[in-house]
CSV table of C-alpha atoms in Angstrom, one decimal:
chain,number,residue,atom,x,y,z
A,183,UNK,CA,8.7,17.8,-30.8
A,184,UNK,CA,6.6,15.7,-28.5
A,185,UNK,CA,7.2,15.6,-24.8
A,186,UNK,CA,9.4,12.7,-23.8
A,187,UNK,CA,7.4,10.0,-22.0
A,188,UNK,CA,8.4,7.6,-19.2
A,189,UNK,CA,9.4,4.8,-21.7
A,190,UNK,CA,11.6,7.1,-23.7
A,191,UNK,CA,13.2,8.5,-20.6
A,192,UNK,CA,13.9,5.0,-19.3
A,193,UNK,CA,15.3,3.7,-22.7
A,194,UNK,CA,18.3,1.4,-22.0
A,195,UNK,CA,17.3,1.2,-18.3
A,196,UNK,CA,14.6,0.2,-16.0
A,197,UNK,CA,11.1,1.6,-15.6
A,198,UNK,CA,9.2,1.0,-12.4
A,199,UNK,CA,5.4,1.0,-12.6
A,200,UNK,CA,3.8,1.3,-9.1
A,201,UNK,CA,0.2,0.3,-8.4
A,202,UNK,CA,-0.1,-1.7,-11.7
A,203,UNK,CA,-3.5,-3.1,-10.5
A,204,UNK,CA,-4.9,0.4,-10.5
A,205,UNK,CA,-4.3,1.0,-14.2
A,206,UNK,CA,-7.5,1.8,-16.1
A,207,UNK,CA,-8.3,-0.5,-19.0
A,208,UNK,CA,-7.2,2.0,-21.7
A,209,UNK,CA,-3.7,2.3,-20.0
A,210,UNK,CA,-3.5,-1.5,-19.8
A,211,UNK,CA,-4.1,-1.7,-23.6
A,212,UNK,CA,-1.4,0.9,-24.2
A,213,UNK,CA,1.1,-0.8,-21.9
A,214,UNK,CA,0.5,-4.1,-23.5
A,215,UNK,CA,1.2,-2.6,-27.0
A,216,UNK,CA,4.5,-1.2,-25.8
A,217,UNK,CA,5.5,-4.4,-24.0
A,218,UNK,CA,4.7,-6.5,-27.1
A,219,UNK,CA,6.1,-4.2,-29.8
A,220,UNK,CA,8.8,-2.3,-27.9
A,221,UNK,CA,7.5,0.8,-29.6
A,222,UNK,CA,5.9,3.9,-28.1
A,223,UNK,CA,3.9,6.3,-30.1
A,224,UNK,CA,3.5,9.7,-28.6
A,225,UNK,CA,0.1,11.4,-28.7
A,226,UNK,CA,-0.2,13.3,-32.0
A,227,UNK,CA,2.9,11.6,-33.5
A,228,UNK,CA,2.9,10.0,-36.9
A,229,UNK,CA,5.4,7.3,-36.0
A,230,UNK,CA,6.7,5.4,-33.1
A,231,UNK,CA,10.0,5.2,-31.4
A,232,UNK,CA,11.6,1.9,-30.4
A,233,UNK,CA,12.4,1.6,-26.7
A,234,UNK,CA,14.5,-1.0,-24.8
A,235,UNK,CA,13.2,-1.0,-21.2
A,236,UNK,CA,13.3,-3.5,-18.4
A,237,UNK,CA,9.9,-3.2,-16.7
A,238,UNK,CA,9.4,-3.7,-12.9
A,239,UNK,CA,5.9,-3.4,-11.7
A,240,UNK,CA,4.4,-3.5,-8.2
A,241,UNK,CA,0.8,-3.9,-6.9
A,242,UNK,CA,-1.0,-4.9,-3.8
A,243,UNK,CA,-4.0,-5.9,-5.9
A,244,UNK,CA,-4.7,-9.6,-6.4
A,245,UNK,CA,-4.2,-9.5,-10.2
A,246,UNK,CA,-5.4,-13.1,-10.8
A,247,UNK,CA,-8.7,-12.2,-9.1
A,248,UNK,CA,-8.9,-9.0,-11.2
A,249,UNK,CA,-8.3,-11.1,-14.3
A,250,UNK,CA,-11.1,-13.4,-13.3
A,251,UNK,CA,-13.4,-10.5,-12.6
A,252,UNK,CA,-12.6,-9.0,-16.0
A,253,UNK,CA,-11.0,-5.8,-14.7
A,254,UNK,CA,-7.4,-6.6,-15.6
A,255,UNK,CA,-6.1,-8.0,-18.9
A,256,UNK,CA,-4.9,-11.6,-18.8
A,257,UNK,CA,-2.6,-11.0,-21.7
A,258,UNK,CA,-0.9,-8.1,-20.0
A,259,UNK,CA,-0.5,-10.1,-16.8
A,260,UNK,CA,1.1,-12.9,-18.7
A,261,UNK,CA,3.5,-10.6,-20.5
A,262,UNK,CA,4.6,-9.0,-17.2
A,263,UNK,CA,4.9,-12.2,-15.3
A,264,UNK,CA,8.4,-13.2,-16.4
A,265,UNK,CA,9.6,-13.1,-12.8
A,266,UNK,CA,7.2,-12.7,-9.9
A,267,UNK,CA,8.5,-11.8,-6.4
A,268,UNK,CA,5.8,-11.9,-3.7
A,269,UNK,CA,6.7,-9.8,-0.7
A,270,UNK,CA,4.5,-10.5,2.3
A,271,UNK,CA,2.9,-7.6,4.0
A,272,UNK,CA,4.8,-6.0,6.9
A,273,UNK,CA,2.4,-7.5,9.5
A,274,UNK,CA,3.6,-11.0,8.4
A,275,UNK,CA,7.3,-10.1,8.7
A,276,UNK,CA,7.6,-8.3,12.0
A,277,UNK,CA,11.3,-9.1,12.2
A,278,UNK,CA,11.8,-6.5,9.4
A,279,UNK,CA,10.1,-3.6,11.3
A,280,UNK,CA,13.1,-2.4,13.2
A,281,UNK,CA,15.4,-2.5,10.2
A,282,UNK,CA,12.9,-0.8,8.0
A,283,UNK,CA,12.2,1.8,10.7
A,284,UNK,CA,15.9,2.7,11.0
A,285,UNK,CA,16.3,2.8,7.2
A,286,UNK,CA,13.2,5.0,6.7
A,287,UNK,CA,14.2,7.4,9.5
A,288,UNK,CA,17.5,7.8,7.7
A,289,UNK,CA,15.9,8.2,4.3
A,290,UNK,CA,13.4,10.8,5.6
A,291,UNK,CA,16.5,12.6,7.0
A,292,UNK,CA,14.8,12.7,10.4
A,293,UNK,CA,17.1,14.3,12.9
A,294,UNK,CA,16.2,11.6,15.5
A,295,UNK,CA,17.1,8.2,16.6
A,296,UNK,CA,14.7,5.4,17.6
A,297,UNK,CA,14.8,4.3,21.2
A,298,UNK,CA,14.4,0.5,21.8
A,299,UNK,CA,11.0,1.0,23.4
A,300,UNK,CA,9.9,2.8,20.2
A,301,UNK,CA,11.0,-0.2,18.1
A,302,UNK,CA,9.0,-2.4,20.5
A,303,UNK,CA,5.9,-0.3,20.0
A,304,UNK,CA,6.3,-0.5,16.2
A,305,UNK,CA,6.7,-4.2,16.3
A,306,UNK,CA,3.4,-4.6,18.0
A,307,UNK,CA,1.4,-2.6,15.4
A,308,UNK,CA,-0.3,-4.5,12.5
A,309,UNK,CA,0.5,-1.9,9.8
A,310,UNK,CA,-2.6,-2.2,7.6
A,311,UNK,CA,-1.0,0.5,5.4
A,312,UNK,CA,2.2,-1.5,5.1
A,313,UNK,CA,5.6,0.2,4.7
A,314,UNK,CA,4.1,3.5,3.6
A,315,UNK,CA,2.2,3.6,6.9
A,316,UNK,CA,5.4,2.9,8.8
A,317,UNK,CA,7.1,5.8,7.0
A,318,UNK,CA,4.2,8.2,7.9
A,319,UNK,CA,4.1,7.0,11.5
A,320,UNK,CA,7.8,7.7,11.9
A,321,UNK,CA,7.5,11.1,10.3
A,322,UNK,CA,4.6,12.0,12.7
A,323,UNK,CA,6.4,10.6,15.7
A,324,UNK,CA,9.5,12.7,14.9
A,325,UNK,CA,7.3,15.8,14.9
A,326,UNK,CA,5.7,14.9,18.2
A,327,UNK,CA,8.9,13.8,19.9
A,328,UNK,CA,11.6,15.9,21.5
A,329,UNK,CA,15.3,15.7,22.3
A,330,UNK,CA,16.2,13.9,19.1
A,331,UNK,CA,14.9,10.5,20.2
A,332,UNK,CA,11.6,8.9,19.3
A,333,UNK,CA,10.2,6.9,22.2
A,334,UNK,CA,7.3,4.5,22.5
A,335,UNK,CA,5.1,7.3,23.8
A,336,UNK,CA,5.8,9.3,20.5
A,337,UNK,CA,4.8,6.2,18.5
A,338,UNK,CA,1.7,5.7,20.6
A,339,UNK,CA,0.8,9.4,20.1
A,340,UNK,CA,1.3,9.1,16.3
A,341,UNK,CA,-0.9,6.0,16.3
A,342,UNK,CA,-3.6,7.6,18.3
A,343,UNK,CA,-3.9,10.4,15.7
A,344,UNK,CA,-4.3,7.7,13.0
A,345,UNK,CA,-7.0,5.7,14.9
A,346,UNK,CA,-10.6,6.6,14.0
A,347,UNK,CA,-12.8,8.2,16.6
A,348,UNK,CA,-14.5,5.8,19.0
A,349,UNK,CA,-17.0,3.7,17.2
A,350,UNK,CA,-19.3,1.6,19.3
A,351,UNK,CA,-18.8,-2.1,18.7
A,352,UNK,CA,-21.5,-3.9,16.9
A,353,UNK,CA,-23.4,-6.6,18.7
A,354,UNK,CA,-23.6,-10.1,17.4
A,355,UNK,CA,-27.0,-11.0,15.9
A,356,UNK,CA,-27.6,-13.5,18.8
A,357,UNK,CA,-26.9,-10.8,21.4
A,358,UNK,CA,-29.1,-8.3,19.6
A,359,UNK,CA,-32.0,-10.7,19.5
A,360,UNK,CA,-31.5,-11.5,23.2
A,361,UNK,CA,-31.6,-7.8,24.0
A,362,UNK,CA,-34.9,-7.4,22.1
A,363,UNK,CA,-36.4,-10.3,23.9
A,364,UNK,CA,-35.2,-8.9,27.3
A,365,UNK,CA,-37.0,-5.7,26.4
A,366,UNK,CA,-40.2,-7.5,25.3
A,367,UNK,CA,-39.8,-6.8,21.6
A,368,UNK,CA,-39.2,-3.0,22.1
A,369,UNK,CA,-36.3,-2.4,19.6
A,370,UNK,CA,-35.7,1.2,20.8
A,371,UNK,CA,-35.4,0.1,24.4
A,372,UNK,CA,-33.0,-2.7,23.4
A,373,UNK,CA,-30.9,-0.3,21.3
A,374,UNK,CA,-30.6,2.1,24.3
């Protein structure tokens, strides 16, 4: 017998598809067939099996832009757009950081609690990696911390590890031209 796939395993329930926007075009076509027909055909099988699955999909990709660029199927997007819930990135909902941090610390089973100053340090961070980054920062801060409490200093240490090494700031084009003029057209001297 063929191996049971995700749709067959989720029959009668819900299947969560994460990073929908990253699906390659062949997978998009296969997913569309399952969504339209309610039938999955295992690789090498002669016939399909009906499945009744509620699909929930998530992505951080701008799917409308991907459709316009021709890298995501418009028909699949339309089929999956029965109910769209847009969740703003964490940097746009700072009021959720403390609650999410407490929840994630509990979910990660970290044997620590978050000090108020740690929650303040987290609230000031922009979280380009969103909630996954918050989870990783908490995990790292727990390893760096001591005494069962994560403090702002532990959060800062975890953030320092994540920051890239010092990269000199780039000059504006106007400033660069002014430096070249100041050094009489000698680009090497201006760069130094």
